[in-house]
Amino acid sequence: MELPKQQRAAVRSPNSPTLSVTTIDVPTLSAGQLLCKINYSGLCGTDKSLLNDEFAAMGIKMHESAKGIAGHEGAGVVVAVADDVKELWKAGDRVGIKWIASACGKCEFCTNGVDEMHCPDQKNSGYSVPGTFQEYVLTPASYATRLPPTVPDSEAGPILCGGVTSYVACKRSCVRPGQWLVIAGAGGGLGHLAIQYATAMGMRVVAIDAGEQKRKLCLELGAEHFVDYTAVASIPAAVMDITTYGAHATLVTAATAASYAIAPHLLRPGGTLVAVGVPADPTVVAGAPPALLTAKRLSVVGCFVGTRRDVDEALEFAARGVVKAVVEVGGLEDVGWLMGRMGRGEVVGRAVVKVAGG
């Protein structure tokens, strides 16, 4: 197959968060790499924050080396393979590109089997290297993910970040089968996946969000109860009515100060707060006053994507049909519009971008 010389990409202006769909060159393959055609890419809250400089107060901004191209939930097909990795991949293989584009494979974090996402020499899609909001992307063959044949690209993309993050967050909650997990922001891109992973793992889910659309979605996906935070006098009281003593864990996917402020008050003694959503305001703290932490023996943990093995496991749930990304699809030209809807909490499920034209 003859490859095109140029491609379409959603590119951020160098000096402002303005996005435009632009024609750029298709990147050139180097040793150890795959060239992948991206059919769909999930739109993550981190993409929105990087493109809009929302994390600038924390010293986090998209690197110039990313060339203004965000995206890290890319699903598509391999179209070219470097000679030295042809024993690993071939043209036509389905492939996924994640937040972690590569890691060194040598440091303590890479070699201990559980912490490769903390490699100090990692490269990140849409942050330090060009991301998946372009039709053709280069990726190291050693770090690319194979996609299950039964999971379509539009649904596989969101699993590569939102799905694996939700899955690992459920594991970090230490909630056992039959115990209660509260999910704040349950109707969003991360939350609706967390409901499915949690129920598949035997947890009993209380979903917190707002509106009839999200109530319906959360209950259809397996939540036992839905608490509309706009319709109750007290969220803690509503959770206590359901769980008697409070939840065994609260998983905060909503990137809001209000969600983090209320989360510890939803827990029973010995409960765990799992921080997932990242507010743009650096003064927001995940935790509780020391008196509450000590009196109730609460734990606070964080969760940020996962290892390659975690990604494979998260995809296995989707391949078995027990987890399914609910998506709202737009084109490359719709990225800005979708980010606006995401910021207003209007997206039900995960926003996904159709990248390649055919």
XYZ file of C-alpha atoms in Angstrom:
358
model
C 0.000 0.000 0.000
C 1.373 3.378 -0.986
C 1.237 5.783 1.938
C 0.236 9.424 1.595
C 2.806 12.147 2.030
C 0.456 14.418 3.951
C -2.338 14.055 6.476
C -4.948 15.970 8.468
C -4.404 16.851 12.121
C -6.039 18.986 14.812
C -3.200 21.336 15.777
C -3.006 23.833 18.619
C -1.762 27.309 17.798
C 1.743 27.898 19.242
C 0.684 30.970 21.218
C -2.941 30.284 22.136
C -5.323 27.389 22.805
C -6.920 27.848 19.372
C -7.294 24.580 17.440
C -7.430 24.196 13.681
C -7.551 21.223 11.344
C -4.387 21.512 9.285
C -2.549 19.548 6.607
C 0.863 18.364 7.826
C 3.459 15.855 6.671
C 3.088 12.168 7.506
C 5.991 11.352 9.885
C 8.911 9.238 8.669
C 9.433 5.765 10.112
C 12.641 5.092 12.097
C 14.167 1.981 13.631
C 12.040 0.291 16.292
C 8.889 2.122 15.249
C 5.447 1.508 13.789
C 3.511 3.937 11.624
C -0.146 3.682 12.601
C -3.281 4.977 10.944
C -5.580 6.311 13.671
C -9.239 5.607 13.036
C -10.607 6.869 16.356
C -9.165 8.624 19.378
C -10.848 9.164 22.720
C -10.919 12.725 24.063
C -9.645 12.754 27.651
C -9.964 15.501 30.241
C -6.171 15.720 30.204
C -6.295 16.598 26.483
C -8.684 19.440 27.259
C -6.497 20.671 30.110
C -3.280 20.568 28.080
C -4.808 22.218 25.023
C -6.301 24.998 27.173
C -3.269 25.446 29.473
C -5.465 24.593 32.480
C -2.535 22.996 34.317
C -0.165 25.946 33.755
C -0.419 26.983 37.425
C 1.051 23.574 38.309
C 3.891 24.002 35.821
C 2.397 21.476 33.397
C 2.173 22.545 29.761
C 2.295 20.744 26.435
C 5.896 20.505 25.233
C 6.931 22.068 21.938
C 8.043 18.577 20.887
C 4.358 17.525 20.810
C 3.931 19.956 17.884
C 0.540 21.079 19.196
C -1.081 17.681 18.601
C -2.916 16.237 21.602
C -4.617 12.847 22.015
C -3.578 9.632 23.744
C -6.424 7.164 23.249
C -5.710 6.240 19.641
C -7.037 3.076 18.011
C -6.301 2.024 14.452
C -4.120 -0.144 12.274
C -0.401 -0.564 11.577
C 0.478 0.613 8.067
C 4.294 0.359 8.134
C 6.819 -1.503 10.280
C 10.531 -0.810 10.743
C 12.735 -3.680 9.589
C 14.103 -4.426 13.053
C 10.650 -5.059 14.593
C 8.974 -7.028 11.813
C 9.046 -10.138 13.999
C 6.741 -8.322 16.440
C 4.243 -6.520 14.190
C 3.013 -6.550 10.607
C 1.014 -4.164 8.459
C -2.678 -4.690 9.072
C -2.380 -5.449 12.796
C -4.804 -3.486 14.949
C -3.017 -1.224 17.386
C -3.599 1.125 20.303
C -1.531 4.152 21.334
C -1.669 5.241 24.976
C -0.713 8.150 27.250
C 2.662 6.540 27.877
C 4.152 6.414 24.389
C 7.391 4.863 25.663
C 9.430 4.231 28.809
C 13.105 3.462 29.279
C 12.627 -0.166 30.377
C 15.720 0.025 32.586
C 14.991 2.121 35.674
C 13.680 0.868 39.012
C 10.116 1.822 38.107
C 10.191 0.060 34.742
C 11.667 -3.141 36.137
C 9.640 -3.640 39.317
C 6.566 -4.713 37.340
C 4.098 -2.235 38.813
C 5.375 1.333 38.362
C 6.479 1.844 34.745
C 4.118 4.835 34.552
C 6.568 6.644 36.850
C 9.600 6.159 34.610
C 11.506 9.483 34.655
C 12.417 9.072 30.965
C 8.933 8.303 29.649
C 7.452 9.997 26.590
C 3.763 10.910 26.611
C 1.393 11.055 23.657
C -0.007 14.539 23.165
C 2.257 15.992 25.852
C 5.910 15.416 24.952
C 5.442 13.685 21.569
C 2.737 14.276 18.930
C -0.531 12.637 19.909
C -3.384 10.829 18.225
C -5.427 13.746 16.876
C -3.701 13.137 13.528
C -4.311 10.501 10.893
C -0.859 8.870 11.090
C 1.211 8.456 14.263
C 4.622 6.969 15.011
C 4.959 4.757 18.061
C 7.666 2.460 19.455
C 6.786 -1.130 18.601
C 7.739 -2.226 22.109
C 5.105 -0.027 23.728
C 2.186 -0.310 21.315
C -0.886 -2.256 22.471
C -2.623 -5.018 20.530
C -6.389 -4.547 20.357
C -8.804 -7.468 20.781
C -10.600 -8.381 17.530
C -14.060 -8.056 19.099
C -13.647 -4.473 20.364
C -14.219 -1.804 17.676
C -11.780 1.096 17.431
C -14.326 3.653 18.634
C -14.748 1.704 21.884
C -11.162 0.465 22.256
C -9.693 3.994 22.231
C -11.342 5.106 25.501
C -10.153 1.934 27.269
C -6.501 2.889 26.624
C -6.613 5.703 29.205
C -10.060 6.200 30.722
C -10.699 2.478 30.947
C -7.375 1.418 32.401
C -7.428 4.334 34.849
C -10.899 3.336 36.060
C -9.904 -0.322 36.279
C -6.746 0.375 38.283
C -8.670 2.807 40.520
C -11.122 0.027 41.361
C -8.195 -2.231 42.257
C -6.578 0.481 44.381
C -9.836 1.008 46.284
C -9.379 -2.441 47.897
C -13.161 -2.862 47.843
C -14.096 -6.524 48.036
C -17.025 -8.230 46.310
C -20.265 -7.243 48.005
C -18.859 -4.025 49.483
C -19.877 -0.465 48.610
C -18.058 1.827 46.158
C -19.243 5.398 45.621
C -18.274 6.934 42.262
C -18.378 10.738 42.026
C -18.811 11.853 38.420
C -20.274 8.467 37.532
C -21.922 9.478 34.262
C -18.763 10.873 32.655
C -15.966 9.398 30.578
C -14.116 7.825 33.499
C -17.072 7.268 35.782
C -19.245 5.251 33.420
C -16.336 2.881 32.787
C -15.591 2.653 36.524
C -19.192 1.528 37.157
C -18.724 -1.361 34.746
C -15.329 -2.461 36.049
C -16.546 -2.237 39.637
C -19.681 -4.291 39.046
C -17.709 -6.863 37.034
C -15.413 -7.166 40.065
C -18.384 -7.741 42.383
C -18.583 -4.284 43.973
C -21.872 -2.586 44.795
C -21.927 0.867 43.215
C -23.546 4.096 44.325
C -23.312 6.552 41.423
C -23.229 10.316 42.019
C -23.925 12.724 39.163
C -26.691 15.000 37.904
C -29.576 14.753 35.456
C -31.944 12.167 34.083
C -29.677 11.112 31.205
C -26.849 10.242 33.544
C -29.161 8.585 36.053
C -30.477 6.302 33.332
C -27.005 5.514 32.014
C -25.525 4.737 35.442
C -28.344 2.393 36.415
C -28.266 0.646 33.049
C -24.516 0.055 33.449
C -24.927 -1.641 36.814
C -25.027 0.973 39.576
C -27.462 -0.092 42.303
C -28.282 3.478 43.319
C -28.026 6.940 41.790
C -27.683 10.104 43.873
C -28.434 13.303 41.957
C -26.335 15.899 43.729
C -28.639 18.681 42.492
C -31.744 17.047 43.959
C -30.763 15.956 47.480
C -30.431 18.060 50.593
C -27.350 16.162 51.785
C -25.154 13.846 49.726
C -23.577 12.208 52.825
C -27.016 11.569 54.304
C -28.187 9.989 51.038
C -25.130 7.718 50.924
C -25.556 6.736 54.593
C -29.204 5.844 53.964
C -28.067 3.417 51.260
C -24.940 1.953 52.878
C -25.799 2.282 56.629
C -22.248 3.151 57.731
C -20.848 4.745 54.582
C -18.993 3.406 51.562
C -15.908 1.240 51.751
C -14.330 3.532 49.146
C -15.087 6.696 47.224
C -13.677 7.001 43.724
C -13.503 10.646 42.621
C -13.492 10.889 38.834
C -14.997 14.388 38.756
C -12.249 17.017 38.574
C -14.010 19.452 40.909
C -13.244 20.938 44.306
C -16.752 20.098 45.499
C -16.293 16.383 44.753
C -13.041 16.226 46.717
C -14.520 18.218 49.609
C -17.455 15.846 50.063
C -15.658 12.543 49.302
C -14.224 11.735 52.784
C -17.626 12.319 54.374
C -19.103 9.471 52.333
C -16.754 6.871 53.823
C -17.216 4.427 56.679
C -14.421 3.879 59.216
C -11.425 2.332 57.460
C -12.593 3.597 54.070
C -10.441 4.715 51.152
C -10.625 7.851 49.018
C -9.267 7.213 45.502
C -8.235 10.406 43.712
C -8.546 10.200 39.913
C -9.902 13.452 38.475
C -7.383 16.329 38.431
C -8.836 19.820 39.029
C -7.113 22.719 37.294
C -6.955 24.588 40.615
C -3.683 23.551 42.336
C -5.075 24.498 45.763
C -7.636 21.656 45.716
C -6.565 18.910 48.120
C -7.661 15.271 48.201
C -8.045 14.289 51.826
C -9.677 15.375 55.059
C -8.859 17.239 58.277
C -6.470 15.192 60.423
C -9.170 14.729 63.085
C -11.419 12.994 60.565
C -8.587 10.971 59.019
C -7.432 9.679 62.355
C -10.827 9.158 63.972
C -12.132 7.133 61.023
C -8.746 5.627 60.018
C -9.229 6.768 56.433
C -6.796 6.160 53.574
C -6.177 8.445 50.591
C -4.597 7.056 47.415
C -4.076 8.325 43.884
C -4.463 6.621 40.537
C -2.951 7.545 37.186
C -3.285 5.222 34.148
C -1.557 1.826 34.514
C 1.073 -0.575 33.251
C 0.981 -2.294 29.873
C -0.357 -5.374 31.628
C -3.103 -3.284 33.247
C -4.092 -2.019 29.785
C -4.269 -5.583 28.449
C -6.425 -6.625 31.399
C -8.738 -3.637 30.949
C -9.169 -4.524 27.281
C -9.922 -8.143 28.211
C -13.014 -6.977 30.114
C -14.175 -5.197 26.959
C -13.402 -8.246 24.805
C -15.585 -10.360 27.105
C -18.429 -7.892 26.689
C -18.676 -6.912 30.362
C -17.306 -3.391 29.803
C -18.388 -1.195 26.898
C -17.462 2.424 26.329
C -20.509 4.589 25.697
C -19.323 7.183 23.208
C -20.310 10.471 21.613
C -18.480 10.771 18.290
C -17.312 13.868 16.443
C -14.723 14.622 13.780
C -11.326 16.311 13.993
C -13.046 19.620 13.345
C -15.262 18.996 16.413
C -12.512 18.672 19.042
C -13.021 22.204 20.354
C -16.800 21.771 20.484
C -16.485 18.439 22.284
C -14.090 19.970 24.814
C -16.672 22.662 25.527
C -19.364 20.057 26.133
C -16.974 18.107 28.338
C -16.178 21.179 30.419
C -19.885 21.834 30.979
C -20.522 18.222 31.993
C -22.791 17.618 28.993
C -21.069 14.555 27.517
C -22.771 11.340 28.589
C -20.025 8.711 28.560
C -16.829 9.382 26.589
C -16.224 11.831 23.771
C -14.465 10.172 20.809
C -12.942 11.726 17.709
C -13.148 10.024 14.307
C -9.709 10.819 12.945
C -9.001 9.037 9.655
C -11.414 9.544 6.807
C -11.759 5.950 5.665
